[in-house]
Amino acid sequence: MKRRTFLAGLGATGVSSAIFSPAIVRAAADTPLKFGVLSDMTGLFADNGGQGSVAAAQLAIEECGGKVLGKAIELIQADHLNKPDVGGNIARQWYDQEGVDVILDVPVSSVCIAVQTFAKDRNKMFITSAGGSADLSGKFCSPNFIQWTYNTYALANVAGKAMLQRGGDTWFFVVADYAFGQALERDVTEVAVKGGGKALGRAPHPINTADFSSQLLTAKSSGAKVIAIANAGSDTQNAIKQAEEFGLMGGDQKMIALLIDVNDIRSVGLKSAQGLLVTSGFYWNMDDRTRAFSKRYAAKMGKPPSMMQAGVYSSTLNYIKSVEAANTKDPAAVVKDLQGRTFDDAFLRNGKLRPDNLMVHDMYLAEVKKPSEVTDSYDVFRILATVKGEDAFSPLSASACPMVMSKK
């Protein structure tokens, strides 16, 4: 289940695997910083996380010289299989037995909640770039947890308002029936209702669904102007492919995939996905800085990074910088330093870590290009608008985070 990578300098590029004896683990106990990338390595979220997230963390570590506070950084990885109990058990083992200081990535919000519990109890750090539920930095917030890349409110707010402006005032939801999908549906519904629209119904589905015929037929018969796909990974891919088969793409009813990335579009195909509106916090071909980082990433992985993989890079890089600045890996000191800075890197633009430990930054409204407009098979988005972080994310005054509410 687990593999380890030791990075001791700029020359480290590969991922090697080995089984280490307890003696070797104890010998590494004085390593000042140990990262664990906990992801979906083989399942429906692997394209947007997985080994690509490991590569992104490696790039950040290499950029910092492979060391922090004068000692080599260690990076390990594991597959949580999209199961909260598996993810929680790995987190407990990493924190208790293997000396992991910070866990990264972690797709699936319910797995994030399990990991969050152990991070708080063990006074260790957890930074997610893939967990999306707004509740993670809301009612489940904690001092040692950071939601770095996006949340469901930002996805809902940017894309929802754009659809309302285009006349989409009635909505139907095809919903992944777990924490992320439920939060996304809730947040989009709130945006739609505030904008004068209404939700006409929902069709839930379990994670890793192959057949969406029932949900899509129900959505079609609802008559809603907007059919919102509130899921992620291969669930999104399958839903869009089958929506085209049912005549839902390019018709009077408009489809919107609330979380979709470059790898998803390539799987679906431009013919099926063209015209879809997308909310993202990163696009590889947006400007010179995103292209420079993506070129380094592609040298490892053979393709550009997803938003979540770029978030792993950014969170790893800035966490290392704050450990150096604070001269300690103590979570309270590191978070204090992070909250005192403004971030501007290949991923974050105008980034600021709020008191609820939500990273607020610029988000982007994009549209999937037509096949005739594409010359690079990975250049699939057209950026339509930049939405400032304070306009994309919910205001701090509305936060349900106990750390914030106790100060009101």
PDB file of N, CA, C and O in Angstrom, residues 322 334-343 352-353:
ATOM      1  N   SER A 322       7.675  28.268   5.426  1.00  0.00           N
ATOM      2  CA  SER A 322       7.233  28.715   6.745  1.00  0.00           C
ATOM      3  C   SER A 322       7.930  27.967   7.870  1.00  0.00           C
ATOM      4  O   SER A 322       8.155  28.526   8.949  1.00  0.00           O
ATOM      5  N   VAL A 334       4.059  27.423  12.611  1.00  0.00           N
ATOM      6  CA  VAL A 334       4.056  27.401  11.147  1.00  0.00           C
ATOM      7  C   VAL A 334       2.783  28.037  10.601  1.00  0.00           C
ATOM      8  O   VAL A 334       2.818  28.834   9.658  1.00  0.00           O
ATOM      9  N   VAL A 335       1.645  27.703  11.184  1.00  0.00           N
ATOM     10  CA  VAL A 335       0.384  28.293  10.731  1.00  0.00           C
ATOM     11  C   VAL A 335       0.382  29.802  10.952  1.00  0.00           C
ATOM     12  O   VAL A 335      -0.098  30.572  10.110  1.00  0.00           O
ATOM     13  N   LYS A 336       0.937  30.250  12.066  1.00  0.00           N
ATOM     14  CA  LYS A 336       1.019  31.684  12.329  1.00  0.00           C
ATOM     15  C   LYS A 336       1.808  32.387  11.239  1.00  0.00           C
ATOM     16  O   LYS A 336       1.422  33.467  10.762  1.00  0.00           O
ATOM     17  N   ASP A 337       2.924  31.786  10.822  1.00  0.00           N
ATOM     18  CA  ASP A 337       3.711  32.376   9.748  1.00  0.00           C
ATOM     19  C   ASP A 337       2.936  32.372   8.436  1.00  0.00           C
ATOM     20  O   ASP A 337       2.942  33.372   7.704  1.00  0.00           O
ATOM     21  N   LEU A 338       2.269  31.270   8.124  1.00  0.00           N
ATOM     22  CA  LEU A 338       1.482  31.187   6.889  1.00  0.00           C
ATOM     23  C   LEU A 338       0.379  32.237   6.863  1.00  0.00           C
ATOM     24  O   LEU A 338       0.111  32.851   5.819  1.00  0.00           O
ATOM     25  N   GLN A 339      -0.267  32.452   7.998  1.00  0.00           N
ATOM     26  CA  GLN A 339      -1.357  33.428   8.052  1.00  0.00           C
ATOM     27  C   GLN A 339      -0.856  34.864   7.963  1.00  0.00           C
ATOM     28  O   GLN A 339      -1.639  35.770   7.677  1.00  0.00           O
ATOM     29  N   GLY A 340       0.439  35.063   8.162  1.00  0.00           N
ATOM     30  CA  GLY A 340       0.989  36.407   8.104  1.00  0.00           C
ATOM     31  C   GLY A 340       1.527  36.807   6.741  1.00  0.00           C
ATOM     32  O   GLY A 340       2.069  37.911   6.590  1.00  0.00           O
ATOM     33  N   ARG A 341       1.361  35.944   5.752  1.00  0.00           N
ATOM     34  CA  ARG A 341       1.932  36.218   4.438  1.00  0.00           C
ATOM     35  C   ARG A 341       0.863  36.344   3.361  1.00  0.00           C
ATOM     36  O   ARG A 341      -0.255  35.859   3.518  1.00  0.00           O
ATOM     37  N   THR A 342       1.229  36.983   2.262  1.00  0.00           N
ATOM     38  CA  THR A 342       0.422  36.988   1.043  1.00  0.00           C
ATOM     39  C   THR A 342       1.156  36.124   0.025  1.00  0.00           C
ATOM     40  O   THR A 342       2.385  36.198  -0.090  1.00  0.00           O
ATOM     41  N   PHE A 343       0.414  35.300  -0.713  1.00  0.00           N
ATOM     42  CA  PHE A 343       1.030  34.290  -1.572  1.00  0.00           C
ATOM     43  C   PHE A 343       0.841  34.625  -3.043  1.00  0.00           C
ATOM     44  O   PHE A 343      -0.242  35.020  -3.481  1.00  0.00           O
ATOM     45  N   LYS A 352      -4.261  34.348   0.484  1.00  0.00           N
ATOM     46  CA  LYS A 352      -4.212  34.746   1.887  1.00  0.00           C
ATOM     47  C   LYS A 352      -4.861  33.651   2.723  1.00  0.00           C
ATOM     48  O   LYS A 352      -5.991  33.238   2.452  1.00  0.00           O
ATOM     49  N   LEU A 353      -4.144  33.182   3.745  1.00  0.00           N
ATOM     50  CA  LEU A 353      -4.694  32.157   4.631  1.00  0.00           C
ATOM     51  C   LEU A 353      -5.490  32.835   5.739  1.00  0.00           C
ATOM     52  O   LEU A 353      -4.938  33.563   6.566  1.00  0.00           O
TER      53      LEU A 353
END
